PDB file of C-alpha atoms in Angstrom:
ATOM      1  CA  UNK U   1      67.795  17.252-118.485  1.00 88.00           C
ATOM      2  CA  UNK U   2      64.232  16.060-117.148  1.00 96.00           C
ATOM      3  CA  UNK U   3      62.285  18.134-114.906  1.00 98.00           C
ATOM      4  CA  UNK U   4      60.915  16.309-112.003  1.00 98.00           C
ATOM      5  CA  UNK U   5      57.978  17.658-109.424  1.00 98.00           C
ATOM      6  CA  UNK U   6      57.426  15.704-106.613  1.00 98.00           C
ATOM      7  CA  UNK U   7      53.477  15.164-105.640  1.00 98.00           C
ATOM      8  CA  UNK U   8      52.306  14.727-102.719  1.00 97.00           C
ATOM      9  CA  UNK U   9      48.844  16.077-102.448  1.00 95.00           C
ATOM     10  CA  UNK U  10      46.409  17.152-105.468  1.00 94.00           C
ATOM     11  CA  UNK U  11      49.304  16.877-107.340  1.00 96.00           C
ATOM     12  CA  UNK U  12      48.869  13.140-107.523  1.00 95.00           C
ATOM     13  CA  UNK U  13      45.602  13.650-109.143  1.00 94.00           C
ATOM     14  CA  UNK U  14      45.290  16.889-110.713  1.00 95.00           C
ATOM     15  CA  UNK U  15      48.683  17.791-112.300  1.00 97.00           C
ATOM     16  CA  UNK U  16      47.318  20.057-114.633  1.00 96.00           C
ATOM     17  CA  UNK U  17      50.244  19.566-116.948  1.00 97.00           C
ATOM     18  CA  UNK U  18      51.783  17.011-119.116  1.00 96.00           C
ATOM     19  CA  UNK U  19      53.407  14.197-117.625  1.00 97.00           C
ATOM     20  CA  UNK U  20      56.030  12.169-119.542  1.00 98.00           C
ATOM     21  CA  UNK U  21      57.180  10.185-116.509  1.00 97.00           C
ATOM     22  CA  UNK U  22      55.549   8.996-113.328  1.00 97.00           C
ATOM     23  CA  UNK U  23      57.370   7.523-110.833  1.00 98.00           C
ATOM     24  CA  UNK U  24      56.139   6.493-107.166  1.00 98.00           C
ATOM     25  CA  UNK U  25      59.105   8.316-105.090  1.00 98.00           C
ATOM     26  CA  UNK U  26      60.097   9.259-101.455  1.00 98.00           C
ATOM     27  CA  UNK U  27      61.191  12.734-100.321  1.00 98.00           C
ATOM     28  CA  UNK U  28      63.612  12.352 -97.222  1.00 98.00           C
ATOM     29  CA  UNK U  29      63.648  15.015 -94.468  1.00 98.00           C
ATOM     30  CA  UNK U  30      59.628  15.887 -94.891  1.00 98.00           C
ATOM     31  CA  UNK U  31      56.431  15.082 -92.963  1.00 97.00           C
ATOM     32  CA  UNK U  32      52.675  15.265 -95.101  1.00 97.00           C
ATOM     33  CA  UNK U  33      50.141  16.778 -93.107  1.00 97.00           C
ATOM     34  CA  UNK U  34      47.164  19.265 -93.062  1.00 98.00           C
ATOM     35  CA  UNK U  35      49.222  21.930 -92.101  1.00 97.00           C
ATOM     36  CA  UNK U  36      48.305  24.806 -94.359  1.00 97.00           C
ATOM     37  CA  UNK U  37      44.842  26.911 -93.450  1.00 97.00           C
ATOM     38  CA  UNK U  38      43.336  26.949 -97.380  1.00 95.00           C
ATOM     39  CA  UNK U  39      42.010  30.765 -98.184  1.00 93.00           C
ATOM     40  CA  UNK U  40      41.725  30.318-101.786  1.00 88.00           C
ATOM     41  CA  UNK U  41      41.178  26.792-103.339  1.00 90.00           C
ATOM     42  CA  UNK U  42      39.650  24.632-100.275  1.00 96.00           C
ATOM     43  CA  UNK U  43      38.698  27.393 -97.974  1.00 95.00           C
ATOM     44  CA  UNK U  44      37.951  31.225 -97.713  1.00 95.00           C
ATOM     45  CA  UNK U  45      39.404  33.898 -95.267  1.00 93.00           C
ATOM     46  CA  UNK U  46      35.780  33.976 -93.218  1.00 95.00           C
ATOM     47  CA  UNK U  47      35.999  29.551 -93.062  1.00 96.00           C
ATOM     48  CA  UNK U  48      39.323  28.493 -94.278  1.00 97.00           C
ATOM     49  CA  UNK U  49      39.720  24.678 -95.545  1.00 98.00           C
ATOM     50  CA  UNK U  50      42.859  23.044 -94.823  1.00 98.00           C
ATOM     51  CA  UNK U  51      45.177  21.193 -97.959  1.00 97.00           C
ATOM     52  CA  UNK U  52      48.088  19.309 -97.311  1.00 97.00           C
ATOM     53  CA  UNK U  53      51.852  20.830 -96.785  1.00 97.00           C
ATOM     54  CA  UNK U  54      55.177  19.492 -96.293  1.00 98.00           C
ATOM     55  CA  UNK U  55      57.057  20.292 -92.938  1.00 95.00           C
ATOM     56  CA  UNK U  56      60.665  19.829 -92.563  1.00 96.00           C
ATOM     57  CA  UNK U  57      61.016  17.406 -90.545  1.00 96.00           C
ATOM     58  CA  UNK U  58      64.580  15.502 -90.420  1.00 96.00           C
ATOM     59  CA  UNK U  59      63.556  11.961 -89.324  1.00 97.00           C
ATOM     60  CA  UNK U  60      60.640  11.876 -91.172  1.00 97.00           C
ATOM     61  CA  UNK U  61      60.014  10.544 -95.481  1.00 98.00           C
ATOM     62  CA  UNK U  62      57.206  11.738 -97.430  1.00 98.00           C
ATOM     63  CA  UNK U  63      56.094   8.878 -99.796  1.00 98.00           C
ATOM     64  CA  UNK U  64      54.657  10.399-102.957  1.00 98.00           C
ATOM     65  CA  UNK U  65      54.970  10.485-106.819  1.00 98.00           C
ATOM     66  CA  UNK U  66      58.129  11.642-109.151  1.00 98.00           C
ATOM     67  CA  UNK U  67      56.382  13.742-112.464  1.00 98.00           C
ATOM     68  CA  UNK U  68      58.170  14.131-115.438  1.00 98.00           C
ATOM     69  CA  UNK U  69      57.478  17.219-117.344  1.00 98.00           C
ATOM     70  CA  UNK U  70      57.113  16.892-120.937  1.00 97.00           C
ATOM     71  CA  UNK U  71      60.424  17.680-122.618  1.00 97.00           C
ATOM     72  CA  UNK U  72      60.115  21.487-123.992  1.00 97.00           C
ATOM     73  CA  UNK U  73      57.106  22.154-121.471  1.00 97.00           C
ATOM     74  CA  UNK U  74      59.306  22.861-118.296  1.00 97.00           C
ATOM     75  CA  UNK U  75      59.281  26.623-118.338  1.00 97.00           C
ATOM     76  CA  UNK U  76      55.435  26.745-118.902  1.00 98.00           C
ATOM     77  CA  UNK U  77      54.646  24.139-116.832  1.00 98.00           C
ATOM     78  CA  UNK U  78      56.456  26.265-113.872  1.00 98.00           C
ATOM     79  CA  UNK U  79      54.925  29.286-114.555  1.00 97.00           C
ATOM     80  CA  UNK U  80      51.798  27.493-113.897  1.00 97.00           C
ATOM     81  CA  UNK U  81      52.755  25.749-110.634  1.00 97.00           C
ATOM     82  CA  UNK U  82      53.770  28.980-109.856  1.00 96.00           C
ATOM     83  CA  UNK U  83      50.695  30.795-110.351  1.00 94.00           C
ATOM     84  CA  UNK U  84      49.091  27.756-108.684  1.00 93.00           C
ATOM     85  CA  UNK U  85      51.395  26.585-105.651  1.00 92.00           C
ATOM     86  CA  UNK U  86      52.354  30.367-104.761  1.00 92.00           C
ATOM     87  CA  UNK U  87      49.057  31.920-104.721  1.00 86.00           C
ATOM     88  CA  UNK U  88      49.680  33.528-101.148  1.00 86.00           C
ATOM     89  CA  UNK U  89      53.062  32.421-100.286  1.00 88.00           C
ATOM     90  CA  UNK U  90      52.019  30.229 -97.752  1.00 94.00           C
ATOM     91  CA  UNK U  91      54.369  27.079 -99.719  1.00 95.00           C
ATOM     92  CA  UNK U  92      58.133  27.758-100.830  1.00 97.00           C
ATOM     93  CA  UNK U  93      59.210  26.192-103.980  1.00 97.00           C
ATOM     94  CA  UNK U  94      62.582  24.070-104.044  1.00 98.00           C
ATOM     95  CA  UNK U  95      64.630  21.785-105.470  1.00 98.00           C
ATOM     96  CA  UNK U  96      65.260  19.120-103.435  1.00 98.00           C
ATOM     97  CA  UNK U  97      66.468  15.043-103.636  1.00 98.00           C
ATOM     98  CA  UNK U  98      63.849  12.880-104.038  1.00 98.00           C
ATOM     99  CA  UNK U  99      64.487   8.835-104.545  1.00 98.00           C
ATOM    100  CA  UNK U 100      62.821   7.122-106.932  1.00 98.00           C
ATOM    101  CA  UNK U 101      61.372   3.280-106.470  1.00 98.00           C
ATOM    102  CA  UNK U 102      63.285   2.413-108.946  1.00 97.00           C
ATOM    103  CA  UNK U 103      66.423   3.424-107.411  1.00 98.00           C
ATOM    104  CA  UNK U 104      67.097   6.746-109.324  1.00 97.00           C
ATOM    105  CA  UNK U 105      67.564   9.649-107.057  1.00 98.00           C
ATOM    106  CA  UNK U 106      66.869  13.000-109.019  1.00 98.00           C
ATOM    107  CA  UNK U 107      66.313  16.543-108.380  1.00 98.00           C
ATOM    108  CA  UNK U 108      62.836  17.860-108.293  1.00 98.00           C
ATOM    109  CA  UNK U 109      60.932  21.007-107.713  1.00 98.00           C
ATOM    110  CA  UNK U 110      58.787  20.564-104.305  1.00 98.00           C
ATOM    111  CA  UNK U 111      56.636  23.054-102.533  1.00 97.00           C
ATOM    112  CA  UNK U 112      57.054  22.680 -98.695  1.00 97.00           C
ATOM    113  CA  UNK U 113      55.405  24.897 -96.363  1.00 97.00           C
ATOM    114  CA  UNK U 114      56.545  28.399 -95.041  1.00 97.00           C
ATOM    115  CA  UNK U 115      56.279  27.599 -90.821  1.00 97.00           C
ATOM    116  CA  UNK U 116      56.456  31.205 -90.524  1.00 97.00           C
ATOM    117  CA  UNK U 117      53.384  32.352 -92.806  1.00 97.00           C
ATOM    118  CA  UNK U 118      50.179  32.878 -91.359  1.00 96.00           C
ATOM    119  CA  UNK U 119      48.474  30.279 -92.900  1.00 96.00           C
ATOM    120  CA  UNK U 120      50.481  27.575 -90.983  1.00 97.00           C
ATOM    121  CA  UNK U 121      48.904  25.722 -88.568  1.00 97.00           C
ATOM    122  CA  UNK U 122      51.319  22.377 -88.080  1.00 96.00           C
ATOM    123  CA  UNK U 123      49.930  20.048 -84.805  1.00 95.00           C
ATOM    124  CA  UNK U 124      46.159  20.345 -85.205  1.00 97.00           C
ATOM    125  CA  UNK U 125      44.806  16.835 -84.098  1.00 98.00           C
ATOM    126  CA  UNK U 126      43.306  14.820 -86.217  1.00 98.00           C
ATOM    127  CA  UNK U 127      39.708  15.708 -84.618  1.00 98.00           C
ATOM    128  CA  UNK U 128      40.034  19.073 -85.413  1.00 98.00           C
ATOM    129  CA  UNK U 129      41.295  19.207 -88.481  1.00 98.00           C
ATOM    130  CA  UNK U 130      38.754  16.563 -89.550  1.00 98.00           C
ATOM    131  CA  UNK U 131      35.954  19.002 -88.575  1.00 98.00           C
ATOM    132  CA  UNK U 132      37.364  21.844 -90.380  1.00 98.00           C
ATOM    133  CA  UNK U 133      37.687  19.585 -93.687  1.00 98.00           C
ATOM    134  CA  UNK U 134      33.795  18.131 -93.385  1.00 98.00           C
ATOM    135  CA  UNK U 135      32.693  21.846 -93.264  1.00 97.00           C
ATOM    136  CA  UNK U 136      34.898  24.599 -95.768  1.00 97.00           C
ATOM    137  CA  UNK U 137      34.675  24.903 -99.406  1.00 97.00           C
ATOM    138  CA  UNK U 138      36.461  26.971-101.565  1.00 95.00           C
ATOM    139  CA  UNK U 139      37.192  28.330-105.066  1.00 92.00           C
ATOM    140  CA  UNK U 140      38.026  24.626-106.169  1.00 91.00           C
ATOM    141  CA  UNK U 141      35.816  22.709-104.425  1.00 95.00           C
ATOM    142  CA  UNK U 142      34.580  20.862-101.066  1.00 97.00           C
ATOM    143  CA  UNK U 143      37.504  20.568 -99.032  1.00 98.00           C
ATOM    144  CA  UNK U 144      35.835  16.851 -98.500  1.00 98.00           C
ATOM    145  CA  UNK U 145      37.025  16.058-102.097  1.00 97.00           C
ATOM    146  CA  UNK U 146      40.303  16.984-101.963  1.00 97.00           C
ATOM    147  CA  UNK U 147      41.002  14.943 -98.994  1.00 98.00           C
ATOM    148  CA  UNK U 148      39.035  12.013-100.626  1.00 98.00           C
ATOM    149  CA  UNK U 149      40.703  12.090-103.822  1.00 97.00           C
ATOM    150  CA  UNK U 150      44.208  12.383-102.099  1.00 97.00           C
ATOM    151  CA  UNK U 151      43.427   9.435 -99.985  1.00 97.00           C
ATOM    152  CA  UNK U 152      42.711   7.540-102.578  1.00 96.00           C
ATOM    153  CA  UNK U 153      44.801   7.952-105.100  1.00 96.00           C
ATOM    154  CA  UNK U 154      47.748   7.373-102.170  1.00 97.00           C
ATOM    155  CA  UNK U 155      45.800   3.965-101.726  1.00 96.00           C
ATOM    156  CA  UNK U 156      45.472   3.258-105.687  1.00 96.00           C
ATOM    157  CA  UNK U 157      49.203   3.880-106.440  1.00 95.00           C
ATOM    158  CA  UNK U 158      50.106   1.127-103.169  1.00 96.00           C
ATOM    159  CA  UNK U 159      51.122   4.160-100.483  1.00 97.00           C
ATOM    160  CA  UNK U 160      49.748   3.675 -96.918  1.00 94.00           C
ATOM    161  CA  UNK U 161      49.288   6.821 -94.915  1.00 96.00           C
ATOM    162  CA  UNK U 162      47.478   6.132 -91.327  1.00 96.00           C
ATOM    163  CA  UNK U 163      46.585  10.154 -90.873  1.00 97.00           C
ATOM    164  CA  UNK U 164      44.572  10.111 -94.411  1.00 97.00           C
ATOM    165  CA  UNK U 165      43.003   6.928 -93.923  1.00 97.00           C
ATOM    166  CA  UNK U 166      41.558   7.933 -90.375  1.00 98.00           C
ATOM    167  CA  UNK U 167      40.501  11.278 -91.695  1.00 98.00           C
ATOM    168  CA  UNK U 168      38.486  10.291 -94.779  1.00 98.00           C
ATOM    169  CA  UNK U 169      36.573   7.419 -92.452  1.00 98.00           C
ATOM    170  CA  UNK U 170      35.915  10.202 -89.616  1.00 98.00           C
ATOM    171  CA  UNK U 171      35.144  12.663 -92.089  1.00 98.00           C
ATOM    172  CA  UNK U 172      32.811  10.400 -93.982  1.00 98.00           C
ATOM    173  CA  UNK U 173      31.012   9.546 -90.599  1.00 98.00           C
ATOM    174  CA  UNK U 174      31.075  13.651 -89.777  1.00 97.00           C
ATOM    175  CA  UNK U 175      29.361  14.419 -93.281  1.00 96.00           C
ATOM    176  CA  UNK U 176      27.046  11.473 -93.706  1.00 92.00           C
TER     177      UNK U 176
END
């Protein structure tokens, strides 16, 4: 049996493991959104970044990308979304239905965010969050250039997201 992760954020450009299969897919029930305070990979404690998160949200879809794992690479390739995706708790990992473009509904591993944790920060507006983004940097980079790449890898795989677009212009014109 494959095993599918659903991406929805650096995922969709930085795996970091082999991908047999990609697939552009929709997970049902979940809202995308700069959600999550970043302490660790787009932030610090003293100026936290923000990185996208999924919130449950019932009448909502998250468009995004299917991956495939490599056939005999699934329990090393969770270890290290593990060790990557769970690095303070902040996101829960689980299986959920995600449907495929090409009709296929499967089962994949998703990491949705924890509204309880103290790193949640769901309704920012856009404003806000877009100055928070132009200024924090963390152990992985400008938090500038994980919303850029994001953005546009939504845009090069044919996935529209309004709240993306408008914050990678407004950033752009906050950092230029």
């Amino acid at each position: 049996m494959t095993m599918w992760v659903f991406g929805y954020g650096s995922l969709l450009w930085n795996p970091g493991f082999e991908v047999a299969e990609q697939v552009v897919a929709t997970l049902p029930g979940y809202a995308r959104s700069f959600c999550m305070r970043s302490i660790h990979h787009r932030g610090t404690e003293d100026h936290p970044g923000l990185v996208l998160a999924l919130d449950e949200e019932p009448s909502h879809a998250c468009e995004g990308v299917a991956l495939a794992v490599k056939a005999g690479q699934e329990a090393e390739t969770l270890a290290y979304l593990r060790e990557r995706e769970l690095i303070s708790s902040a996101y829960l990992e689980r299986e959920l239905s995600v449907d495929l473009i090409d009709g296929r509904r499967i089962e994949a591993v998703v990491y949705v965010i924890n509204p309880d944790h103290v790193q949640y920060c769901g309704g920012l507006p856009l404003e806000e969050q877009a100055k928070i983004i132009s200024n924090a940097v963390g152990g992985m980079g400008p938090n500038t250039e994980y919303l850029y790449n994001t953005a546009q890898h939504l845009t090069d795989i044919g996935l529209h997201d309004p709240d993306l677009e408008w914050l990678s212009q407004r950033v752009r014109a906050l950092t230029s």
